[in-house]
CSV table of C-alpha atoms in Angstrom, one decimal:
chain,number,residue,atom,x,y,z
A,1,MET,CA,31.3,32.8,68.9
A,2,LYS,CA,32.1,33.5,72.6
A,3,PHE,CA,34.9,33.4,75.1
A,4,ILE,CA,35.7,34.5,78.7
A,5,VAL,CA,39.1,35.9,79.6
A,6,SER,CA,40.9,37.7,82.5
A,7,SER,CA,40.9,41.4,81.8
A,8,SER,CA,44.5,42.0,83.2
A,9,ALA,CA,45.9,38.9,81.4
A,10,LEU,CA,44.4,40.2,78.1
A,11,LEU,CA,45.7,43.8,78.7
A,12,ARG,CA,49.2,42.5,79.5
A,13,GLN,CA,49.4,40.6,76.2
A,14,LEU,CA,47.9,43.4,74.1
A,15,SER,CA,50.2,46.0,75.7
A,16,ALA,CA,53.2,43.9,74.6
A,17,LEU,CA,51.9,43.6,71.1
A,18,SER,CA,50.8,47.2,70.8
A,19,GLY,CA,54.4,48.3,70.0
A,20,VAL,CA,54.0,46.7,66.6
A,21,LEU,CA,51.1,49.0,65.6
A,22,SER,CA,52.0,51.8,63.3
A,23,THR,CA,50.3,55.3,63.3
A,24,SER,CA,50.2,55.3,59.5
A,25,ASN,CA,49.3,51.9,58.2
A,26,ALA,CA,49.1,51.2,54.5
A,27,LEU,CA,46.2,48.8,55.1
A,28,PRO,CA,43.3,49.8,57.5
A,29,ILE,CA,43.1,46.2,58.7
A,30,LEU,CA,46.5,46.7,60.4
A,31,ASP,CA,44.9,49.1,62.9
A,32,ASN,CA,43.4,45.9,64.4
A,33,PHE,CA,44.4,43.0,66.5
A,34,LEU,CA,43.7,39.6,65.0
A,35,PHE,CA,41.9,37.3,67.4
A,36,GLN,CA,42.1,33.6,66.6
A,37,ILE,CA,40.0,31.5,69.0
A,38,ASN,CA,40.7,27.8,69.1
A,39,LYS,CA,38.7,26.3,71.9
A,40,GLY,CA,40.7,26.9,75.1
A,41,GLU,CA,43.2,29.3,73.5
A,42,LEU,CA,43.2,32.8,72.2
A,43,LYS,CA,46.0,33.7,69.7
A,44,ILE,CA,46.5,37.5,69.2
A,45,SER,CA,48.5,39.0,66.4
A,46,ALA,CA,49.6,42.5,65.5
A,47,SER,CA,51.4,43.5,62.3
A,48,ASP,CA,52.8,46.4,60.3
A,49,LEU,CA,53.7,44.1,57.3
A,50,GLU,CA,57.4,44.4,58.2
A,51,THR,CA,57.1,43.0,61.7
A,52,THR,CA,54.4,40.6,63.1
A,53,MET,CA,54.1,39.6,66.7
A,54,THR,CA,51.9,36.9,68.0
A,55,ALA,CA,51.0,35.8,71.6
A,56,SER,CA,48.6,33.3,73.1
A,57,LEU,CA,46.8,33.0,76.4
A,58,PRO,CA,44.3,30.5,77.9
A,59,ILE,CA,40.5,31.4,77.7
A,60,GLU,CA,37.2,29.7,78.5
A,61,SER,CA,35.6,28.8,75.2
A,62,LYS,CA,34.3,25.9,73.1
A,63,ASP,CA,34.2,27.9,69.9
A,64,GLU,CA,36.6,28.4,67.0
A,65,GLY,CA,37.0,31.4,64.6
A,66,THR,CA,38.8,34.6,63.8
A,67,ILE,CA,38.0,38.3,63.9
A,68,ALA,CA,39.9,41.5,63.7
A,69,VAL,CA,39.3,43.8,66.7
A,70,PRO,CA,40.0,47.6,66.7
A,71,ALA,CA,43.3,47.9,68.6
A,72,ARG,CA,43.2,51.4,70.2
A,73,LEU,CA,39.6,51.2,71.2
A,74,LEU,CA,40.1,47.8,72.9
A,75,LEU,CA,43.3,48.9,74.6
A,76,ASP,CA,41.7,52.1,76.0
A,77,THR,CA,38.7,50.2,77.3
A,78,LEU,CA,40.8,47.5,79.0
A,79,LYS,CA,43.0,50.0,80.8
A,80,THR,CA,40.0,51.3,82.7
A,81,PHE,CA,39.0,47.9,84.2
A,82,PRO,CA,40.2,46.4,87.4
A,83,GLU,CA,41.0,42.6,87.3
A,84,GLN,CA,37.8,40.7,86.4
A,85,PRO,CA,36.5,38.2,83.9
A,86,LEU,CA,35.3,39.7,80.5
A,87,THR,CA,33.0,37.9,78.2
A,88,PHE,CA,33.5,38.6,74.4
A,89,THR,CA,30.7,37.7,72.0
A,90,PHE,CA,31.2,37.9,68.2
A,91,ASP,CA,28.6,38.0,65.4
A,92,LYS,CA,30.5,36.2,62.6
A,93,LYS,CA,28.3,37.7,59.9
A,94,LYS,CA,28.2,41.3,60.9
A,95,PHE,CA,31.6,41.3,62.8
A,96,ALA,CA,29.8,42.9,65.7
A,97,ILE,CA,31.7,42.6,69.0
A,98,GLU,CA,30.1,42.8,72.5
A,99,ILE,CA,32.1,42.9,75.7
A,100,SER,CA,30.4,42.2,79.0
A,101,SER,CA,32.0,43.2,82.3
A,102,ASP,CA,30.9,43.5,85.9
A,103,TYR,CA,29.9,47.1,85.0
A,104,GLY,CA,28.0,46.7,81.8
A,105,LYS,CA,28.1,46.1,78.1
A,106,TYR,CA,30.2,47.7,75.3
A,107,LYS,CA,29.7,47.3,71.6
A,108,LEU,CA,32.2,47.8,68.8
A,109,THR,CA,32.5,46.8,65.2
A,110,GLY,CA,35.3,44.5,64.1
A,111,HIS,CA,36.4,43.3,60.7
A,112,ASP,CA,36.8,40.0,58.9
A,113,GLY,CA,39.9,38.2,60.3
A,114,GLU,CA,40.5,36.6,56.8
A,115,ASP,CA,41.6,40.1,55.6
A,116,PHE,CA,44.5,40.2,58.1
A,117,PRO,CA,47.9,39.5,56.5
A,118,LYS,CA,49.2,36.0,57.1
A,119,VAL,CA,52.4,35.6,59.3
A,120,ALA,CA,55.4,35.2,57.0
A,121,GLU,CA,56.5,31.5,57.0
A,122,ILE,CA,60.3,31.3,57.1
A,123,GLU,CA,61.1,28.7,54.5
A,124,SER,CA,64.0,26.3,55.0
A,125,PRO,CA,65.3,28.2,58.0
A,126,SER,CA,68.6,27.9,59.9
A,127,SER,CA,68.2,28.1,63.7
A,128,PHE,CA,70.0,28.4,67.0
A,129,ASP,CA,69.0,28.9,70.7
A,130,MET,CA,70.1,31.7,72.9
A,131,ASP,CA,69.4,32.6,76.6
A,132,ALA,CA,66.7,35.2,76.8
A,133,ASP,CA,68.8,37.2,79.3
A,134,THR,CA,71.9,37.1,77.0
A,135,LEU,CA,69.9,38.2,73.9
A,136,GLY,CA,68.1,41.0,75.9
A,137,LYS,CA,71.5,42.3,77.1
A,138,ALA,CA,73.0,42.2,73.6
A,139,ILE,CA,70.1,44.2,72.3
A,140,SER,CA,70.1,46.8,75.1
A,141,LYS,CA,73.9,47.3,74.7
A,142,THR,CA,73.7,47.9,71.0
A,143,LEU,CA,70.3,49.6,70.3
A,144,PHE,CA,71.4,53.1,71.4
A,145,ALA,CA,74.1,53.3,68.6
A,146,VAL,CA,71.7,52.3,65.7
A,147,GLY,CA,71.5,55.0,63.0
A,148,SER,CA,68.3,56.7,61.9
A,149,ASP,CA,69.4,58.0,58.4
A,150,GLU,CA,66.9,56.4,56.0
A,151,LEU,CA,69.3,57.1,53.1
A,152,ARG,CA,71.6,54.5,54.7
A,153,PRO,CA,69.1,51.8,55.6
A,154,VAL,CA,71.8,49.2,56.5
A,155,MET,CA,72.8,51.3,59.5
A,156,CYS,CA,69.2,51.5,60.7
A,157,GLY,CA,69.5,48.1,62.3
A,158,VAL,CA,71.8,45.8,64.3
A,159,PHE,CA,74.3,43.7,62.4
A,160,VAL,CA,74.4,40.1,63.7
A,161,GLN,CA,77.4,37.9,62.8
A,162,LEU,CA,77.1,34.2,63.6
A,163,GLU,CA,80.1,32.0,63.8
A,164,SER,CA,80.9,28.6,65.3
A,165,ASN,CA,82.9,30.2,68.2
A,166,GLY,CA,80.4,32.9,69.1
A,167,ILE,CA,78.0,35.6,68.0
A,168,THR,CA,78.7,39.3,67.4
A,169,PHE,CA,76.2,42.2,67.5
A,170,VAL,CA,77.3,45.5,65.9
A,171,SER,CA,75.6,48.9,65.6
A,172,THR,CA,76.8,52.3,64.3
A,173,ASP,CA,75.4,55.6,63.2
A,174,ALA,CA,78.8,56.8,61.8
A,175,HIS,CA,79.5,58.9,65.0
A,176,LYS,CA,79.6,56.0,67.5
A,177,LEU,CA,79.9,52.2,67.2
A,178,VAL,CA,79.3,49.3,69.5
A,179,ARG,CA,80.7,45.8,69.1
A,180,TYR,CA,79.2,43.2,71.5
A,181,LYS,CA,80.5,39.6,71.4
A,182,ARG,CA,79.3,36.5,73.2
A,183,SER,CA,81.1,33.2,73.2
A,184,ASP,CA,78.3,31.3,74.9
A,185,ALA,CA,75.9,31.5,71.9
A,186,LYS,CA,77.0,29.7,68.8
A,187,SER,CA,75.7,28.7,65.4
A,188,LYS,CA,76.7,25.7,63.3
A,189,LYS,CA,76.3,27.8,60.2
A,190,ALA,CA,78.5,31.0,59.8
A,191,THR,CA,76.4,33.8,58.4
A,192,SER,CA,75.3,37.4,59.0
A,193,TYR,CA,72.2,39.6,58.7
A,194,ILE,CA,70.8,43.0,59.7
A,195,ILE,CA,67.8,43.2,62.0
A,196,PRO,CA,65.8,46.4,62.0
A,197,LYS,CA,65.5,48.5,65.1
A,198,LYS,CA,61.7,48.2,65.7
A,199,PRO,CA,61.5,44.4,66.3
A,200,LEU,CA,64.6,44.6,68.6
A,201,VAL,CA,62.9,47.3,70.7
A,202,LEU,CA,59.9,45.0,71.0
A,203,LEU,CA,62.0,42.0,71.9
A,204,LYS,CA,63.9,44.0,74.5
A,205,ASN,CA,60.6,44.8,76.3
A,206,ILE,CA,59.4,41.2,76.5
A,207,LEU,CA,62.6,39.3,77.2
A,208,SER,CA,63.1,38.7,80.8
A,209,GLY,CA,64.4,36.1,83.2
A,210,ASP,CA,65.5,32.6,82.4
A,211,GLY,CA,64.4,30.7,79.4
A,212,LYS,CA,65.6,30.1,75.8
A,213,VAL,CA,64.8,32.1,72.7
A,214,LYS,CA,64.7,30.1,69.5
A,215,VAL,CA,66.0,32.1,66.6
A,216,GLU,CA,65.2,31.0,63.1
A,217,TYR,CA,66.3,32.9,59.9
A,218,ASN,CA,66.8,32.7,56.2
A,219,ASN,CA,67.9,35.3,53.6
A,220,THR,CA,64.8,37.6,54.1
A,221,ASN,CA,63.3,37.0,57.5
A,222,VAL,CA,64.1,36.2,61.1
A,223,SER,CA,61.9,34.9,63.9
A,224,PHE,CA,62.2,34.8,67.7
A,225,SER,CA,60.1,32.5,69.7
A,226,PHE,CA,60.1,32.9,73.5
A,227,GLY,CA,57.5,31.5,75.9
A,228,ASN,CA,54.1,32.1,74.4
A,229,THR,CA,55.3,34.8,72.0
A,230,LEU,CA,56.5,34.7,68.4
A,231,LEU,CA,58.0,37.7,66.6
A,232,VAL,CA,58.7,37.6,62.9
A,233,SER,CA,60.5,40.4,61.1
A,234,ARG,CA,61.9,41.2,57.6
A,235,LEU,CA,65.6,41.6,57.5
A,236,ILE,CA,67.3,44.8,56.1
A,237,ASP,CA,68.7,44.0,52.7
A,238,GLY,CA,72.2,45.2,52.0
A,239,LYS,CA,75.8,44.9,52.9
A,240,TYR,CA,76.9,46.2,56.3
A,241,PRO,CA,80.0,48.5,56.4
A,242,ASN,CA,83.3,46.8,57.3
A,243,TYR,CA,83.1,47.8,61.0
A,244,ASP,CA,86.4,46.1,61.9
A,245,ALA,CA,88.3,48.5,59.5
A,246,VAL,CA,87.0,51.5,61.5
A,247,ILE,CA,88.2,50.3,64.9
A,248,PRO,CA,91.8,51.8,65.3
A,249,LYS,CA,94.2,49.0,66.4
A,250,GLU,CA,97.1,51.3,67.5
A,251,ASN,CA,96.1,53.4,70.5
A,252,PRO,CA,99.2,54.3,72.5
A,253,ASN,CA,97.4,56.7,74.8
A,254,LYS,CA,95.5,54.8,77.4
A,255,MET,CA,93.4,56.3,80.3
A,256,ILE,CA,91.8,54.3,83.1
A,257,VAL,CA,89.1,56.2,84.9
A,258,ASP,CA,86.2,55.4,87.3
A,259,ARG,CA,83.2,54.9,85.1
A,260,GLU,CA,80.6,56.4,87.3
A,261,ALA,CA,82.7,59.5,88.3
A,262,PHE,CA,83.4,60.1,84.7
A,263,LEU,CA,79.8,59.7,83.6
A,264,ASN,CA,78.5,62.1,86.4
A,265,SER,CA,81.1,64.6,85.5
A,266,ILE,CA,80.1,64.5,81.8
A,267,ARG,CA,76.4,64.9,82.7
A,268,ARG,CA,77.1,68.0,84.9
A,269,VAL,CA,79.6,69.7,82.7
A,270,SER,CA,77.5,69.1,79.5
A,271,ILE,CA,74.7,71.3,80.9
A,272,PHE,CA,77.0,74.2,80.1
A,273,ALA,CA,77.9,73.0,76.6
A,274,ASN,CA,76.8,74.5,73.3
A,275,LYS,CA,73.2,73.2,72.7
A,276,THR,CA,74.0,72.4,69.1
A,277,THR,CA,77.3,70.6,69.3
A,278,HIS,CA,77.1,69.3,72.9
A,279,GLN,CA,80.9,69.5,72.9
A,280,VAL,CA,82.9,68.6,75.9
A,281,ARG,CA,86.7,68.9,76.1
A,282,LEU,CA,88.9,66.3,77.7
A,283,LYS,CA,92.4,67.3,78.7
A,284,VAL,CA,94.6,64.5,80.0
A,285,LYS,CA,98.0,65.1,81.6
A,286,GLY,CA,99.7,62.7,84.1
A,287,SER,CA,97.1,61.4,86.5
A,288,GLU,CA,94.7,64.3,85.9
A,289,LEU,CA,91.7,64.5,83.6
A,290,ASN,CA,90.1,67.8,83.0
A,291,VAL,CA,86.5,67.8,81.7
A,292,SER,CA,85.2,71.2,80.5
A,293,ALA,CA,82.5,72.7,78.3
A,294,GLU,CA,81.5,76.2,77.2
A,295,ASP,CA,78.8,78.0,75.4
A,296,LEU,CA,80.2,81.2,74.0
A,297,ASP,CA,76.8,82.4,72.9
A,298,PHE,CA,75.6,82.7,76.5
A,299,SER,CA,78.9,82.9,78.3
A,300,ASN,CA,78.3,79.6,80.1
A,301,GLU,CA,81.2,77.4,81.1
A,302,ALA,CA,82.0,74.6,83.4
A,303,ALA,CA,85.2,72.6,84.3
A,304,GLU,CA,85.9,69.6,86.6
A,305,ARG,CA,88.9,67.7,87.5
A,306,LEU,CA,89.1,63.9,88.0
A,307,THR,CA,92.0,61.6,88.9
A,308,CYS,CA,92.8,58.9,86.4
A,309,ASN,CA,95.6,56.4,85.5
A,310,TYR,CA,97.0,57.6,82.2
A,311,LYS,CA,99.9,56.4,80.0
A,312,GLY,CA,100.7,58.4,76.9
A,313,GLU,CA,101.4,61.9,75.6
A,314,ASP,CA,99.4,64.9,77.0
A,315,MET,CA,96.2,65.0,75.0
A,316,GLU,CA,93.4,67.4,74.4
A,317,ILE,CA,90.4,66.1,72.5
A,318,GLY,CA,86.7,67.0,72.0
A,319,PHE,CA,83.7,64.7,72.0
A,320,ASN,CA,79.9,65.0,71.8
A,321,SER,CA,78.8,64.7,75.5
A,322,LYS,CA,75.6,62.9,74.6
A,323,PHE,CA,77.5,60.1,72.9
A,324,LEU,CA,80.0,59.7,75.8
A,325,ALA,CA,77.2,59.6,78.4
A,326,GLU,CA,75.2,57.0,76.4
A,327,MET,CA,78.3,54.8,76.1
A,328,LEU,CA,79.4,55.1,79.7
A,329,SER,CA,75.8,54.3,80.8
A,330,ASN,CA,75.9,51.1,78.9
A,331,PHE,CA,78.9,49.6,80.6
A,332,ASP,CA,78.4,47.5,83.7
A,333,CYS,CA,82.0,47.7,85.0
A,334,GLU,CA,83.5,49.9,87.7
A,335,GLU,CA,86.4,51.3,85.6
A,336,VAL,CA,86.7,51.9,81.8
A,337,GLN,CA,89.8,52.2,79.7
A,338,PHE,CA,89.7,55.0,77.1
A,339,GLU,CA,92.2,54.4,74.3
A,340,MET,CA,93.2,57.3,72.0
A,341,SER,CA,95.8,57.9,69.3
A,342,SER,CA,95.3,61.5,68.3
A,343,PRO,CA,92.8,64.4,68.6
A,344,ASN,CA,91.3,63.7,65.2
A,345,ARG,CA,91.0,59.9,65.5
A,346,ALA,CA,88.3,57.8,67.1
A,347,GLY,CA,88.5,57.0,70.8
A,348,VAL,CA,87.9,53.4,71.9
A,349,MET,CA,86.3,52.5,75.3
A,350,VAL,CA,86.5,49.0,76.9
A,351,PRO,CA,85.9,47.7,80.4
A,352,VAL,CA,89.0,47.3,82.5
A,353,LYS,CA,87.6,44.2,84.2
A,354,ASN,CA,84.9,42.2,82.7
A,355,GLU,CA,82.7,40.4,85.2
A,356,ASN,CA,81.4,38.0,82.5
A,357,LYS,CA,84.1,36.0,80.8
A,358,GLU,CA,81.7,35.1,77.9
A,359,GLU,CA,81.2,38.8,77.1
A,360,ASP,CA,83.5,41.1,75.1
A,361,ILE,CA,82.3,44.7,74.5
A,362,LEU,CA,84.0,47.6,72.7
A,363,MET,CA,82.6,51.1,72.0
A,364,LEU,CA,84.0,53.6,69.6
A,365,VAL,CA,83.3,57.4,69.4
A,366,MET,CA,84.4,59.9,66.8
A,367,PRO,CA,85.9,63.1,68.1
A,368,VAL,CA,84.6,66.6,67.3
A,369,MET,CA,86.9,69.4,66.3
A,370,LEU,CA,87.9,71.7,69.1
A,371,ASN,CA,87.4,75.5,68.9
A,372,ASN,CA,90.5,76.9,70.4
């Protein structure tokens, strides 16, 4: 069994798939890429049992067959080659692999491709299409707020709510929450599910430019097909918290501030904050916003003053600076509106002017108690 392939084209596909590989696989076969040769096409798969990703690329070959190839060894080898054609030769009985390049020959031992887990078939799926750019944006806007507490698995993924008038993506770790709505992606069937973080990170890295992503799902799995790539993942089983009940509806104190100026101020001042709490203090009065932080253990402190447009009672409230910075970095607008009700209630951030009429984004952050 033999085929010829471009070294850079192969490396590009393997690099995209390598994110699936786990450092501690339950099955040794999962430390390999599965190569499926079908005459003029090479189909490559990587899996960790929960997530499987497959990509295909054209090759020169008249043969057919499958073999599992050691992933790390192959990746490390390909990274050292400049662009050139590589010839792969497989011994089907011994699973011996030989790679011939312009420089020489390299031998490694593969495994029987039949031992590789089969890609999960999504039985009787529902489906909808979504622009690759739109899905990529929805993922990048929500991923940073996904939880990592394994005792609360439902919060370790992004909640997707499909309705006839749009689609909503929600993520929260109980300290911050993001709700991202799109009215330009719709599903005939109203449903919801929770997608784990790992496949979304992989998707974010491969989605680019124009093109449609076909999303298929049932009660246990979801798949995304885009171009020559297919990603299939198990869904997180469980009921997502009622996120809508957490978002405060009555926020009489509203502050409009330049997003970039506010973000840069938070970044500078937070350097002087306590390294455990990362607490910054916001003091709003009239058209003035004071941003300050201190670390009593080392006698460090910093304070800055910004102008803002504020309507409401004078307010002093504390937040984790890392959360504020993450949220402000994920807005695209020039100005944000920060809505608050009291120093012990969540603050809500929305864009003042949304450039995209199809998009609706809201972020929520819990306050931290101030040390007076």
